């Protein structure tokens, strides 16, 4: 709600008659303009809020956010199928200090047990940075669709994530088995 309030203020300031001469305004005094824009903003914020409700809340550490932003900045746009989706996840995430992340949240280098629905197939993977995957098939890169989907989710959370082959992947987090921050390793 704080974000929506901030967007309301930005929108209202931008759409004052003197700031948008290309738009048609009906002269009703200053109060009339404010009421008109307040109603318009509520509709726009409501639409934005509805779109965002498709995704569960996520939490990312400041360290993971900084590393991932640097990683994405170094990659050409569209260099992997989920580039835009991962950027959007970072944008919408609640970012906290590593010491403050709840122990039930999937962070980078966490080992997580989750299910893929509707099949119910359960997997156990460690979420890693590119180049840190191993041949054992026990790791998943943050750049893989499943990796991007898991980042920041808490135990019990579900997400529908775009699949590069079309459609979506439905994941449910069962347990964060290992998390570096929970073990006191804040620099991994």
PDB file of C-alpha atoms in Angstrom:
ATOM      1  CA  UNK A   1       0.000   0.000   0.000  1.00  0.00           C
ATOM      2  CA  UNK A   2       2.916   2.351   0.612  1.00  0.00           C
ATOM      3  CA  UNK A   3       4.124   1.740  -2.920  1.00  0.00           C
ATOM      4  CA  UNK A   4       0.678   2.461  -4.331  1.00  0.00           C
ATOM      5  CA  UNK A   5       0.499   5.687  -2.325  1.00  0.00           C
ATOM      6  CA  UNK A   6       3.864   6.770  -3.726  1.00  0.00           C
ATOM      7  CA  UNK A   7       2.694   5.986  -7.255  1.00  0.00           C
ATOM      8  CA  UNK A   8      -0.475   8.000  -6.618  1.00  0.00           C
ATOM      9  CA  UNK A   9       1.583  11.053  -5.648  1.00  0.00           C
ATOM     10  CA  UNK A  10       3.860  10.740  -8.686  1.00  0.00           C
ATOM     11  CA  UNK A  11       0.899  10.303 -11.009  1.00  0.00           C
ATOM     12  CA  UNK A  12      -1.023  13.240  -9.559  1.00  0.00           C
ATOM     13  CA  UNK A  13       1.974  15.562  -9.833  1.00  0.00           C
ATOM     14  CA  UNK A  14       2.647  14.533 -13.421  1.00  0.00           C
ATOM     15  CA  UNK A  15      -0.912  15.067 -14.570  1.00  0.00           C
ATOM     16  CA  UNK A  16      -1.487  18.615 -13.444  1.00  0.00           C
ATOM     17  CA  UNK A  17      -2.912  20.729 -16.305  1.00  0.00           C
ATOM     18  CA  UNK A  18       0.215  22.861 -16.533  1.00  0.00           C
ATOM     19  CA  UNK A  19       2.408  19.744 -16.788  1.00  0.00           C
ATOM     20  CA  UNK A  20       0.373  18.002 -19.479  1.00  0.00           C
ATOM     21  CA  UNK A  21      -0.880  20.592 -21.998  1.00  0.00           C
ATOM     22  CA  UNK A  22      -1.455  17.861 -24.634  1.00  0.00           C
ATOM     23  CA  UNK A  23      -4.280  16.376 -22.531  1.00  0.00           C
ATOM     24  CA  UNK A  24      -7.787  17.803 -22.521  1.00  0.00           C
ATOM     25  CA  UNK A  25      -8.951  19.132 -19.174  1.00  0.00           C
ATOM     26  CA  UNK A  26     -12.335  20.434 -18.181  1.00  0.00           C
ATOM     27  CA  UNK A  27     -12.100  23.621 -16.195  1.00  0.00           C
ATOM     28  CA  UNK A  28     -13.638  22.915 -12.798  1.00  0.00           C
ATOM     29  CA  UNK A  29     -11.210  24.692 -10.605  1.00  0.00           C
ATOM     30  CA  UNK A  30      -8.243  23.137  -8.875  1.00  0.00           C
ATOM     31  CA  UNK A  31     -10.407  20.847  -6.738  1.00  0.00           C
ATOM     32  CA  UNK A  32     -12.128  19.403  -9.795  1.00  0.00           C
ATOM     33  CA  UNK A  33      -8.803  18.391 -11.304  1.00  0.00           C
ATOM     34  CA  UNK A  34      -7.669  16.754  -8.088  1.00  0.00           C
ATOM     35  CA  UNK A  35     -10.859  14.710  -7.821  1.00  0.00           C
ATOM     36  CA  UNK A  36     -10.631  13.620 -11.436  1.00  0.00           C
ATOM     37  CA  UNK A  37      -7.017  12.489 -11.073  1.00  0.00           C
ATOM     38  CA  UNK A  38      -7.637  10.831  -7.744  1.00  0.00           C
ATOM     39  CA  UNK A  39     -10.328   8.650  -9.332  1.00  0.00           C
ATOM     40  CA  UNK A  40      -8.138   7.872 -12.344  1.00  0.00           C
ATOM     41  CA  UNK A  41      -5.223   6.937 -10.130  1.00  0.00           C
ATOM     42  CA  UNK A  42      -7.300   4.606  -7.996  1.00  0.00           C
ATOM     43  CA  UNK A  43      -8.312   2.707 -11.130  1.00  0.00           C
ATOM     44  CA  UNK A  44      -4.736   2.483 -12.392  1.00  0.00           C
ATOM     45  CA  UNK A  45      -3.374   1.390  -9.006  1.00  0.00           C
ATOM     46  CA  UNK A  46      -6.130  -1.170  -8.691  1.00  0.00           C
ATOM     47  CA  UNK A  47      -5.170  -2.687 -12.047  1.00  0.00           C
ATOM     48  CA  UNK A  48      -1.501  -2.739 -11.064  1.00  0.00           C
ATOM     49  CA  UNK A  49      -2.323  -4.320  -7.728  1.00  0.00           C
ATOM     50  CA  UNK A  50      -4.438  -7.012  -9.402  1.00  0.00           C
ATOM     51  CA  UNK A  51      -1.591  -7.908 -11.766  1.00  0.00           C
ATOM     52  CA  UNK A  52       0.873  -8.132  -8.894  1.00  0.00           C
ATOM     53  CA  UNK A  53      -1.400 -10.441  -6.894  1.00  0.00           C
ATOM     54  CA  UNK A  54      -0.498 -13.263  -9.272  1.00  0.00           C
ATOM     55  CA  UNK A  55       2.879 -13.521  -7.542  1.00  0.00           C
ATOM     56  CA  UNK A  56       3.581 -14.250  -3.884  1.00  0.00           C
ATOM     57  CA  UNK A  57       5.630 -11.874  -1.772  1.00  0.00           C
ATOM     58  CA  UNK A  58       9.350 -12.522  -2.013  1.00  0.00           C
ATOM     59  CA  UNK A  59      12.290 -11.513   0.165  1.00  0.00           C
ATOM     60  CA  UNK A  60      15.850 -11.126  -1.097  1.00  0.00           C
ATOM     61  CA  UNK A  61      18.976 -10.186   0.835  1.00  0.00           C
ATOM     62  CA  UNK A  62      20.822  -6.978  -0.009  1.00  0.00           C
ATOM     63  CA  UNK A  63      23.863  -9.055  -0.937  1.00  0.00           C
ATOM     64  CA  UNK A  64      21.913 -11.336  -3.311  1.00  0.00           C
ATOM     65  CA  UNK A  65      20.132  -8.346  -4.863  1.00  0.00           C
ATOM     66  CA  UNK A  66      23.418  -6.515  -5.527  1.00  0.00           C
ATOM     67  CA  UNK A  67      25.103  -9.594  -7.005  1.00  0.00           C
ATOM     68  CA  UNK A  68      22.128 -10.427  -9.195  1.00  0.00           C
ATOM     69  CA  UNK A  69      21.756  -6.863 -10.454  1.00  0.00           C
ATOM     70  CA  UNK A  70      25.468  -6.845 -11.363  1.00  0.00           C
ATOM     71  CA  UNK A  71      25.072 -10.226 -13.078  1.00  0.00           C
ATOM     72  CA  UNK A  72      22.078  -9.041 -15.116  1.00  0.00           C
ATOM     73  CA  UNK A  73      23.762  -5.765 -16.078  1.00  0.00           C
ATOM     74  CA  UNK A  74      26.660  -7.780 -17.512  1.00  0.00           C
ATOM     75  CA  UNK A  75      24.428  -9.945 -19.682  1.00  0.00           C
ATOM     76  CA  UNK A  76      22.960  -8.794 -22.992  1.00  0.00           C
ATOM     77  CA  UNK A  77      19.190  -8.279 -22.928  1.00  0.00           C
ATOM     78  CA  UNK A  78      17.462 -11.502 -23.892  1.00  0.00           C
ATOM     79  CA  UNK A  79      20.603 -13.588 -23.329  1.00  0.00           C
ATOM     80  CA  UNK A  80      18.505 -16.166 -21.504  1.00  0.00           C
ATOM     81  CA  UNK A  81      14.742 -16.778 -21.717  1.00  0.00           C
ATOM     82  CA  UNK A  82      13.844 -15.483 -18.244  1.00  0.00           C
ATOM     83  CA  UNK A  83      15.948 -12.298 -18.265  1.00  0.00           C
ATOM     84  CA  UNK A  84      13.015  -9.896 -18.048  1.00  0.00           C
ATOM     85  CA  UNK A  85      11.140 -12.047 -15.515  1.00  0.00           C
ATOM     86  CA  UNK A  86      14.163 -12.177 -13.188  1.00  0.00           C
ATOM     87  CA  UNK A  87      14.617  -8.397 -13.459  1.00  0.00           C
ATOM     88  CA  UNK A  88      10.961  -7.942 -12.516  1.00  0.00           C
ATOM     89  CA  UNK A  89      11.375 -10.256  -9.515  1.00  0.00           C
ATOM     90  CA  UNK A  90      14.288  -8.185  -8.252  1.00  0.00           C
ATOM     91  CA  UNK A  91      12.257  -5.008  -8.719  1.00  0.00           C
ATOM     92  CA  UNK A  92       9.238  -6.250  -6.772  1.00  0.00           C
ATOM     93  CA  UNK A  93      11.167  -8.018  -3.990  1.00  0.00           C
ATOM     94  CA  UNK A  94      11.403  -6.862  -0.411  1.00  0.00           C
ATOM     95  CA  UNK A  95      15.137  -6.447   0.165  1.00  0.00           C
ATOM     96  CA  UNK A  96      16.519  -7.027   3.668  1.00  0.00           C
ATOM     97  CA  UNK A  97      19.912  -7.311   5.319  1.00  0.00           C
ATOM     98  CA  UNK A  98      21.237 -10.903   5.288  1.00  0.00           C
ATOM     99  CA  UNK A  99      20.938 -11.037   9.081  1.00  0.00           C
ATOM    100  CA  UNK A 100      17.218 -10.162   8.826  1.00  0.00           C
ATOM    101  CA  UNK A 101      16.079 -12.701   6.220  1.00  0.00           C
ATOM    102  CA  UNK A 102      13.641 -15.249   7.681  1.00  0.00           C
ATOM    103  CA  UNK A 103      15.138 -18.769   7.915  1.00  0.00           C
ATOM    104  CA  UNK A 104      12.316 -20.208   5.783  1.00  0.00           C
ATOM    105  CA  UNK A 105      13.074 -18.096   2.684  1.00  0.00           C
ATOM    106  CA  UNK A 106      14.985 -19.357  -0.372  1.00  0.00           C
ATOM    107  CA  UNK A 107      18.147 -17.271  -0.786  1.00  0.00           C
ATOM    108  CA  UNK A 108      21.088 -17.819  -3.099  1.00  0.00           C
ATOM    109  CA  UNK A 109      23.014 -20.988  -2.184  1.00  0.00           C
ATOM    110  CA  UNK A 110      19.998 -22.368  -0.297  1.00  0.00           C
ATOM    111  CA  UNK A 111      18.982 -26.000  -0.684  1.00  0.00           C
ATOM    112  CA  UNK A 112      15.238 -26.230  -1.159  1.00  0.00           C
ATOM    113  CA  UNK A 113      12.741 -29.062  -1.434  1.00  0.00           C
ATOM    114  CA  UNK A 114       9.807 -28.215  -3.714  1.00  0.00           C
ATOM    115  CA  UNK A 115       7.133 -29.819  -5.871  1.00  0.00           C
ATOM    116  CA  UNK A 116       6.224 -29.222  -9.491  1.00  0.00           C
ATOM    117  CA  UNK A 117       2.451 -29.277  -9.968  1.00  0.00           C
ATOM    118  CA  UNK A 118       0.174 -30.775 -11.134  1.00  0.00           C
ATOM    119  CA  UNK A 119       2.419 -33.871 -11.337  1.00  0.00           C
ATOM    120  CA  UNK A 120       3.520 -33.487  -7.716  1.00  0.00           C
ATOM    121  CA  UNK A 121       7.084 -34.504  -8.594  1.00  0.00           C
ATOM    122  CA  UNK A 122       9.280 -33.421  -5.705  1.00  0.00           C
ATOM    123  CA  UNK A 123      12.789 -32.072  -6.248  1.00  0.00           C
ATOM    124  CA  UNK A 124      15.635 -31.053  -3.957  1.00  0.00           C
ATOM    125  CA  UNK A 125      18.025 -28.493  -5.455  1.00  0.00           C
ATOM    126  CA  UNK A 126      20.583 -25.911  -4.382  1.00  0.00           C
ATOM    127  CA  UNK A 127      20.029 -22.466  -5.956  1.00  0.00           C
ATOM    128  CA  UNK A 128      23.360 -21.231  -7.332  1.00  0.00           C
ATOM    129  CA  UNK A 129      24.936 -18.542  -9.490  1.00  0.00           C
ATOM    130  CA  UNK A 130      25.797 -19.360 -13.115  1.00  0.00           C
ATOM    131  CA  UNK A 131      28.929 -21.453 -13.406  1.00  0.00           C
ATOM    132  CA  UNK A 132      28.406 -23.017  -9.979  1.00  0.00           C
ATOM    133  CA  UNK A 133      26.124 -25.820 -11.144  1.00  0.00           C
ATOM    134  CA  UNK A 134      27.559 -29.316 -10.928  1.00  0.00           C
ATOM    135  CA  UNK A 135      27.143 -32.520 -12.872  1.00  0.00           C
ATOM    136  CA  UNK A 136      25.285 -34.223 -10.011  1.00  0.00           C
ATOM    137  CA  UNK A 137      22.007 -32.558 -11.007  1.00  0.00           C
ATOM    138  CA  UNK A 138      21.599 -31.301  -7.419  1.00  0.00           C
ATOM    139  CA  UNK A 139      21.963 -27.625  -8.349  1.00  0.00           C
ATOM    140  CA  UNK A 140      19.941 -25.154 -10.366  1.00  0.00           C
ATOM    141  CA  UNK A 141      21.193 -21.855 -11.773  1.00  0.00           C
ATOM    142  CA  UNK A 142      19.392 -18.642 -10.913  1.00  0.00           C
ATOM    143  CA  UNK A 143      19.198 -18.103 -14.695  1.00  0.00           C
ATOM    144  CA  UNK A 144      17.116 -21.266 -15.170  1.00  0.00           C
ATOM    145  CA  UNK A 145      13.337 -20.721 -14.996  1.00  0.00           C
ATOM    146  CA  UNK A 146      13.005 -22.912 -11.896  1.00  0.00           C
ATOM    147  CA  UNK A 147      15.884 -21.064 -10.200  1.00  0.00           C
ATOM    148  CA  UNK A 148      14.415 -17.630 -10.880  1.00  0.00           C
ATOM    149  CA  UNK A 149      11.010 -18.809  -9.673  1.00  0.00           C
ATOM    150  CA  UNK A 150      12.358 -20.161  -6.363  1.00  0.00           C
ATOM    151  CA  UNK A 151      14.358 -17.085  -5.362  1.00  0.00           C
ATOM    152  CA  UNK A 152      12.837 -15.297  -2.391  1.00  0.00           C
ATOM    153  CA  UNK A 153       9.927 -17.687  -1.835  1.00  0.00           C
ATOM    154  CA  UNK A 154       9.078 -18.823   1.672  1.00  0.00           C
ATOM    155  CA  UNK A 155       8.111 -22.327   2.745  1.00  0.00           C
ATOM    156  CA  UNK A 156       4.526 -23.019   1.694  1.00  0.00           C
ATOM    157  CA  UNK A 157       4.549 -20.398  -1.082  1.00  0.00           C
ATOM    158  CA  UNK A 158       3.386 -21.238  -4.600  1.00  0.00           C
ATOM    159  CA  UNK A 159       4.243 -19.533  -7.858  1.00  0.00           C
ATOM    160  CA  UNK A 160       3.267 -19.832 -11.509  1.00  0.00           C
ATOM    161  CA  UNK A 161       6.354 -19.020 -13.560  1.00  0.00           C
ATOM    162  CA  UNK A 162       6.685 -18.553 -17.340  1.00  0.00           C
ATOM    163  CA  UNK A 163       8.195 -21.560 -19.087  1.00  0.00           C
ATOM    164  CA  UNK A 164      10.445 -20.732 -22.076  1.00  0.00           C
ATOM    165  CA  UNK A 165       8.763 -23.558 -23.995  1.00  0.00           C
ATOM    166  CA  UNK A 166       5.374 -21.934 -23.467  1.00  0.00           C
ATOM    167  CA  UNK A 167       2.874 -22.161 -20.657  1.00  0.00           C
ATOM    168  CA  UNK A 168       3.833 -21.936 -17.012  1.00  0.00           C
ATOM    169  CA  UNK A 169       5.546 -23.976 -14.336  1.00  0.00           C
ATOM    170  CA  UNK A 170       3.679 -24.288 -11.026  1.00  0.00           C
ATOM    171  CA  UNK A 171       6.031 -24.672  -8.049  1.00  0.00           C
ATOM    172  CA  UNK A 172       5.329 -25.134  -4.337  1.00  0.00           C
ATOM    173  CA  UNK A 173       8.120 -24.712  -1.774  1.00  0.00           C
ATOM    174  CA  UNK A 174       7.965 -27.452   0.858  1.00  0.00           C
ATOM    175  CA  UNK A 175      11.120 -26.786   2.880  1.00  0.00           C
ATOM    176  CA  UNK A 176      14.257 -24.684   2.891  1.00  0.00           C
ATOM    177  CA  UNK A 177      16.620 -27.403   4.093  1.00  0.00           C
ATOM    178  CA  UNK A 178      19.772 -25.307   4.154  1.00  0.00           C
ATOM    179  CA  UNK A 179      20.165 -21.545   4.022  1.00  0.00           C
ATOM    180  CA  UNK A 180      23.564 -19.822   4.358  1.00  0.00           C
ATOM    181  CA  UNK A 181      22.123 -16.909   6.351  1.00  0.00           C
ATOM    182  CA  UNK A 182      20.445 -19.261   8.842  1.00  0.00           C
ATOM    183  CA  UNK A 183      23.850 -20.878   9.408  1.00  0.00           C
ATOM    184  CA  UNK A 184      25.449 -17.449   9.978  1.00  0.00           C
ATOM    185  CA  UNK A 185      27.200 -17.334   6.584  1.00  0.00           C
ATOM    186  CA  UNK A 186      26.269 -13.849   5.399  1.00  0.00           C
ATOM    187  CA  UNK A 187      28.908 -13.498   2.685  1.00  0.00           C
ATOM    188  CA  UNK A 188      28.033 -16.468   0.427  1.00  0.00           C
TER     189      UNK A 188
END
